[in-house]
């Protein structure tokens, strides 16, 4: 009984937290949430590293194998494998850190930077009324310290999507190519200002894909000052994203498509 039930309570708590809206997580559970993100990240690293090792080998090259083994009287001792090039993705993560959206952004950034082995090229930006790059903080500081600094520095203001996306275009335009995935997390509520659809359109034209993660229920999209309808025209994927389970699924998909 002890063997089978020793971790039952913790496992149940983790399962509940995985499916609880992040904005509703109690402060008492943040330490456990951080441990849970690490656990899920290690699972994704294990899964996608195995897939990459298999994919690197590729298929057997029949013609080169036969030619290479002529010295063995045609016995195929030494198979030659086709080379399969694996391009690791370049991620530009843009996170709204105003209001309750900030907590979802916190855990998305935690996920991405915990997957350095399989997603090593991440540039991170956070914004509310101004956008700032926080990549160097994540490279040089403890993960939780970097996240807290990013939220405290750039999360003090009303949301300005037009200004943020215009600044993102200015900073990154020359570095975006067909290997780049732009990952935007936000509720698309522009406070009735410019939503930034024009710079987003130009960014999408250069990138491999634009993925928008919205933590609000879909029934709230396009209500009030929400600009999801206009912005979604320049997104390749839209996802409702408000729990750790949602984040795990989306980040796993990004890693899988890099193989």
CSV table of C-alpha atoms in Angstrom, one decimal:
chain,number,residue,atom,x,y,z
A,1,UNK,CA,0.0,0.0,0.0
A,2,UNK,CA,2.8,2.4,0.8
A,3,UNK,CA,4.6,1.6,-2.5
A,4,UNK,CA,1.5,2.3,-4.6
A,5,UNK,CA,0.2,5.4,-2.7
A,6,UNK,CA,3.5,7.2,-1.6
A,7,UNK,CA,3.3,9.8,-4.4
A,8,UNK,CA,-0.5,9.6,-5.1
A,9,UNK,CA,-1.3,12.9,-3.3
A,10,UNK,CA,1.5,14.8,-5.1
A,11,UNK,CA,0.6,13.3,-8.4
A,12,UNK,CA,-3.0,14.3,-8.0
A,13,UNK,CA,-2.0,17.9,-7.0
A,14,UNK,CA,0.2,18.1,-10.1
A,15,UNK,CA,-2.5,16.9,-12.4
A,16,UNK,CA,-4.9,19.5,-10.9
A,17,UNK,CA,-2.4,22.3,-11.4
A,18,UNK,CA,-1.7,21.3,-15.0
A,19,UNK,CA,-5.3,21.9,-15.8
A,20,UNK,CA,-6.0,24.9,-13.6
A,21,UNK,CA,-6.0,28.4,-15.4
A,22,UNK,CA,-2.7,29.9,-14.6
A,23,UNK,CA,-4.2,33.2,-13.6
A,24,UNK,CA,-6.1,31.5,-10.8
A,25,UNK,CA,-3.0,29.7,-9.3
A,26,UNK,CA,-2.5,30.5,-5.6
A,27,UNK,CA,0.8,32.0,-4.7
A,28,UNK,CA,1.3,29.1,-2.3
A,29,UNK,CA,1.5,26.8,-5.4
A,30,UNK,CA,4.1,28.8,-7.4
A,31,UNK,CA,7.0,26.7,-6.1
A,32,UNK,CA,5.3,23.5,-7.1
A,33,UNK,CA,4.3,25.0,-10.5
A,34,UNK,CA,8.0,25.8,-11.2
A,35,UNK,CA,9.0,22.3,-10.3
A,36,UNK,CA,6.2,21.0,-12.5
A,37,UNK,CA,7.4,23.1,-15.5
A,38,UNK,CA,10.9,21.6,-15.0
A,39,UNK,CA,9.5,18.1,-14.9
A,40,UNK,CA,7.4,18.6,-18.1
A,41,UNK,CA,10.4,20.3,-19.8
A,42,UNK,CA,12.6,17.3,-19.0
A,43,UNK,CA,10.0,15.0,-20.5
A,44,UNK,CA,9.9,17.0,-23.7
A,45,UNK,CA,13.7,17.0,-23.9
A,46,UNK,CA,13.8,13.3,-23.5
A,47,UNK,CA,11.0,12.7,-26.1
A,48,UNK,CA,12.3,15.1,-28.8
A,49,UNK,CA,16.0,14.3,-28.3
A,50,UNK,CA,15.2,10.6,-29.2
A,51,UNK,CA,13.3,11.7,-32.2
A,52,UNK,CA,16.2,13.9,-33.4
A,53,UNK,CA,18.7,11.0,-33.0
A,54,UNK,CA,16.6,8.8,-35.1
A,55,UNK,CA,15.9,11.4,-37.8
A,56,UNK,CA,19.6,12.3,-38.1
A,57,UNK,CA,20.4,8.8,-39.3
A,58,UNK,CA,17.8,9.0,-42.1
A,59,UNK,CA,17.2,6.1,-44.5
A,60,UNK,CA,19.7,3.7,-45.9
A,61,UNK,CA,21.3,4.8,-49.2
A,62,UNK,CA,21.1,1.6,-51.3
A,63,UNK,CA,23.3,2.8,-54.2
A,64,UNK,CA,26.2,3.9,-51.9
A,65,UNK,CA,25.8,0.9,-49.7
A,66,UNK,CA,26.2,-1.6,-52.6
A,67,UNK,CA,29.1,0.3,-54.0
A,68,UNK,CA,30.9,0.6,-50.6
A,69,UNK,CA,30.4,-3.2,-50.0
A,70,UNK,CA,31.7,-4.5,-53.3
A,71,UNK,CA,35.0,-5.3,-51.5
A,72,UNK,CA,32.9,-7.6,-49.3
A,73,UNK,CA,31.7,-9.7,-52.3
A,74,UNK,CA,28.3,-7.9,-52.1
A,75,UNK,CA,27.7,-8.8,-48.4
A,76,UNK,CA,26.3,-5.6,-46.9
A,77,UNK,CA,28.5,-5.3,-43.8
A,78,UNK,CA,28.7,-1.5,-43.8
A,79,UNK,CA,25.4,0.3,-44.5
A,80,UNK,CA,25.6,3.9,-45.7
A,81,UNK,CA,22.9,6.2,-44.4
A,82,UNK,CA,21.3,9.1,-46.2
A,83,UNK,CA,22.2,12.4,-44.4
A,84,UNK,CA,19.2,14.1,-43.0
A,85,UNK,CA,19.7,17.8,-42.1
A,86,UNK,CA,17.9,18.8,-38.9
A,87,UNK,CA,17.3,22.5,-38.6
A,88,UNK,CA,16.6,23.7,-35.1
A,89,UNK,CA,14.0,26.4,-34.9
A,90,UNK,CA,14.6,30.0,-34.3
A,91,UNK,CA,12.0,31.3,-31.8
A,92,UNK,CA,11.1,34.9,-31.2
A,93,UNK,CA,8.8,34.9,-28.2
A,94,UNK,CA,6.8,38.1,-27.6
A,95,UNK,CA,4.9,38.2,-24.3
A,96,UNK,CA,2.3,40.6,-23.0
A,97,UNK,CA,3.2,41.1,-19.3
A,98,UNK,CA,0.4,43.4,-18.3
A,99,UNK,CA,-2.3,42.3,-15.9
A,100,UNK,CA,-3.3,38.6,-15.5
A,101,UNK,CA,-1.6,37.7,-18.8
A,102,UNK,CA,1.8,38.2,-17.1
A,103,UNK,CA,1.4,34.9,-15.2
A,104,UNK,CA,0.9,32.9,-18.4
A,105,UNK,CA,3.8,34.7,-20.0
A,106,UNK,CA,5.9,33.8,-17.0
A,107,UNK,CA,5.4,30.1,-17.5
A,108,UNK,CA,5.7,30.2,-21.3
A,109,UNK,CA,9.2,31.8,-20.9
A,110,UNK,CA,10.1,29.3,-18.2
A,111,UNK,CA,9.1,26.5,-20.6
A,112,UNK,CA,11.1,27.8,-23.6
A,113,UNK,CA,14.2,28.5,-21.7
A,114,UNK,CA,14.1,25.1,-19.9
A,115,UNK,CA,14.3,23.5,-23.4
A,116,UNK,CA,17.7,24.9,-24.4
A,117,UNK,CA,18.9,21.4,-25.5
A,118,UNK,CA,16.3,21.1,-28.3
A,119,UNK,CA,15.3,24.8,-28.8
A,120,UNK,CA,18.5,26.7,-28.3
A,121,UNK,CA,17.8,29.8,-30.3
A,122,UNK,CA,15.2,31.9,-28.4
A,123,UNK,CA,15.0,35.7,-28.4
A,124,UNK,CA,12.6,36.9,-25.8
A,125,UNK,CA,10.6,40.2,-25.7
A,126,UNK,CA,8.2,41.5,-23.2
A,127,UNK,CA,5.9,44.5,-23.3
A,128,UNK,CA,2.9,46.4,-22.0
A,129,UNK,CA,3.0,50.0,-23.2
A,130,UNK,CA,6.7,49.5,-24.4
A,131,UNK,CA,8.5,46.6,-25.8
A,132,UNK,CA,12.0,45.5,-24.6
A,133,UNK,CA,14.3,42.6,-25.4
A,134,UNK,CA,15.2,40.5,-22.4
A,135,UNK,CA,17.3,37.8,-24.1
A,136,UNK,CA,20.5,38.7,-22.4
A,137,UNK,CA,18.9,38.5,-18.9
A,138,UNK,CA,17.8,34.9,-19.6
A,139,UNK,CA,21.3,34.0,-20.8
A,140,UNK,CA,23.0,35.5,-17.8
A,141,UNK,CA,20.7,35.3,-14.8
A,142,UNK,CA,18.9,32.6,-12.9
A,143,UNK,CA,15.6,31.8,-14.8
A,144,UNK,CA,13.2,33.0,-12.2
A,145,UNK,CA,15.2,36.1,-11.5
A,146,UNK,CA,15.3,36.9,-15.2
A,147,UNK,CA,11.5,36.4,-15.5
A,148,UNK,CA,10.7,38.6,-12.5
A,149,UNK,CA,13.0,41.4,-13.8
A,150,UNK,CA,11.4,41.3,-17.2
A,151,UNK,CA,7.9,41.5,-15.8
A,152,UNK,CA,8.8,44.3,-13.3
A,153,UNK,CA,10.6,46.3,-15.9
A,154,UNK,CA,8.2,46.1,-18.9
A,155,UNK,CA,4.9,45.2,-17.3
A,156,UNK,CA,4.1,48.6,-15.7
A,157,UNK,CA,1.7,50.2,-18.2
A,158,UNK,CA,-1.5,49.9,-20.3
A,159,UNK,CA,-1.1,47.5,-23.3
A,160,UNK,CA,0.0,49.0,-26.6
A,161,UNK,CA,0.0,46.3,-29.3
A,162,UNK,CA,0.6,48.7,-32.2
A,163,UNK,CA,3.7,50.2,-30.6
A,164,UNK,CA,5.0,46.8,-29.5
A,165,UNK,CA,4.7,45.1,-32.9
A,166,UNK,CA,6.1,48.2,-34.7
A,167,UNK,CA,9.1,48.1,-32.3
A,168,UNK,CA,9.5,44.3,-32.8
A,169,UNK,CA,9.6,44.8,-36.6
A,170,UNK,CA,12.3,47.5,-36.2
A,171,UNK,CA,14.5,45.4,-34.0
A,172,UNK,CA,14.1,41.9,-35.6
A,173,UNK,CA,13.2,42.5,-39.3
A,174,UNK,CA,16.7,41.9,-40.6
A,175,UNK,CA,17.1,38.7,-38.6
A,176,UNK,CA,13.8,36.9,-39.5
A,177,UNK,CA,13.9,34.2,-42.1
A,178,UNK,CA,12.0,31.1,-43.1
A,179,UNK,CA,13.3,29.2,-40.1
A,180,UNK,CA,11.9,31.7,-37.7
A,181,UNK,CA,8.8,31.1,-35.6
A,182,UNK,CA,7.2,34.2,-34.0
A,183,UNK,CA,5.4,33.2,-30.9
A,184,UNK,CA,3.1,35.9,-29.5
A,185,UNK,CA,1.3,35.5,-26.1
A,186,UNK,CA,-1.4,38.1,-25.3
A,187,UNK,CA,-5.1,38.8,-25.1
A,188,UNK,CA,-5.0,41.2,-28.1
A,189,UNK,CA,-6.8,43.9,-26.1
A,190,UNK,CA,-5.4,47.1,-27.6
A,191,UNK,CA,-7.3,49.6,-25.4
A,192,UNK,CA,-9.0,50.8,-28.6
A,193,UNK,CA,-5.7,51.8,-30.1
A,194,UNK,CA,-3.8,50.6,-33.1
A,195,UNK,CA,-3.6,46.8,-32.8
A,196,UNK,CA,-0.4,46.6,-35.0
A,197,UNK,CA,-1.9,44.5,-37.8
A,198,UNK,CA,0.3,46.2,-40.5
A,199,UNK,CA,3.7,45.4,-38.8
A,200,UNK,CA,2.4,41.9,-38.0
A,201,UNK,CA,1.6,41.3,-41.6
A,202,UNK,CA,5.1,42.3,-42.7
A,203,UNK,CA,6.6,40.0,-40.0
A,204,UNK,CA,4.5,37.1,-41.1
A,205,UNK,CA,5.6,37.5,-44.7
A,206,UNK,CA,9.3,37.0,-43.7
A,207,UNK,CA,8.9,34.3,-41.0
A,208,UNK,CA,8.2,30.6,-41.2
A,209,UNK,CA,5.0,31.1,-39.2
A,210,UNK,CA,3.3,33.3,-36.6
A,211,UNK,CA,1.6,31.5,-33.7
A,212,UNK,CA,-0.7,33.5,-31.4
A,213,UNK,CA,-1.5,32.2,-27.9
A,214,UNK,CA,-4.5,33.9,-26.2
A,215,UNK,CA,-5.2,33.0,-22.6
A,216,UNK,CA,-8.8,34.3,-22.7
A,217,UNK,CA,-11.6,31.9,-23.5
A,218,UNK,CA,-12.6,32.0,-27.2
A,219,UNK,CA,-16.0,33.3,-26.3
A,220,UNK,CA,-14.2,36.6,-25.1
A,221,UNK,CA,-12.3,37.0,-28.4
A,222,UNK,CA,-13.5,40.0,-30.5
A,223,UNK,CA,-15.5,41.5,-27.6
A,224,UNK,CA,-14.8,45.0,-26.3
A,225,UNK,CA,-11.3,46.1,-27.3
A,226,UNK,CA,-10.2,42.7,-28.4
A,227,UNK,CA,-8.6,42.8,-31.8
A,228,UNK,CA,-8.2,39.0,-32.5
A,229,UNK,CA,-10.2,39.2,-35.7
A,230,UNK,CA,-7.9,41.7,-37.3
A,231,UNK,CA,-4.7,40.2,-35.9
A,232,UNK,CA,-5.6,36.6,-36.7
A,233,UNK,CA,-5.5,37.4,-40.4
A,234,UNK,CA,-1.7,37.5,-40.2
A,235,UNK,CA,-1.3,34.4,-37.9
A,236,UNK,CA,-0.7,30.8,-39.1
A,237,UNK,CA,-2.0,29.3,-35.9
A,238,UNK,CA,-4.3,30.5,-33.1
A,239,UNK,CA,-4.5,28.7,-29.8
A,240,UNK,CA,-6.5,29.2,-26.6
A,241,UNK,CA,-3.8,28.9,-24.0
A,242,UNK,CA,-4.3,29.3,-20.2
A,243,UNK,CA,-3.0,26.2,-18.5
A,244,UNK,CA,0.3,24.3,-18.2
A,245,UNK,CA,-1.3,21.5,-20.2
A,246,UNK,CA,-2.0,23.9,-23.0
A,247,UNK,CA,1.6,25.3,-22.9
A,248,UNK,CA,3.1,21.8,-22.9
A,249,UNK,CA,1.2,20.8,-25.9
A,250,UNK,CA,2.1,23.9,-27.9
A,251,UNK,CA,5.8,23.9,-27.0
A,252,UNK,CA,6.0,20.2,-27.7
A,253,UNK,CA,4.5,20.9,-31.2
A,254,UNK,CA,7.2,23.5,-31.9
A,255,UNK,CA,9.9,21.1,-30.8
A,256,UNK,CA,8.5,18.2,-32.8
A,257,UNK,CA,8.3,20.2,-36.1
A,258,UNK,CA,12.0,21.1,-35.7
A,259,UNK,CA,12.9,17.4,-36.2
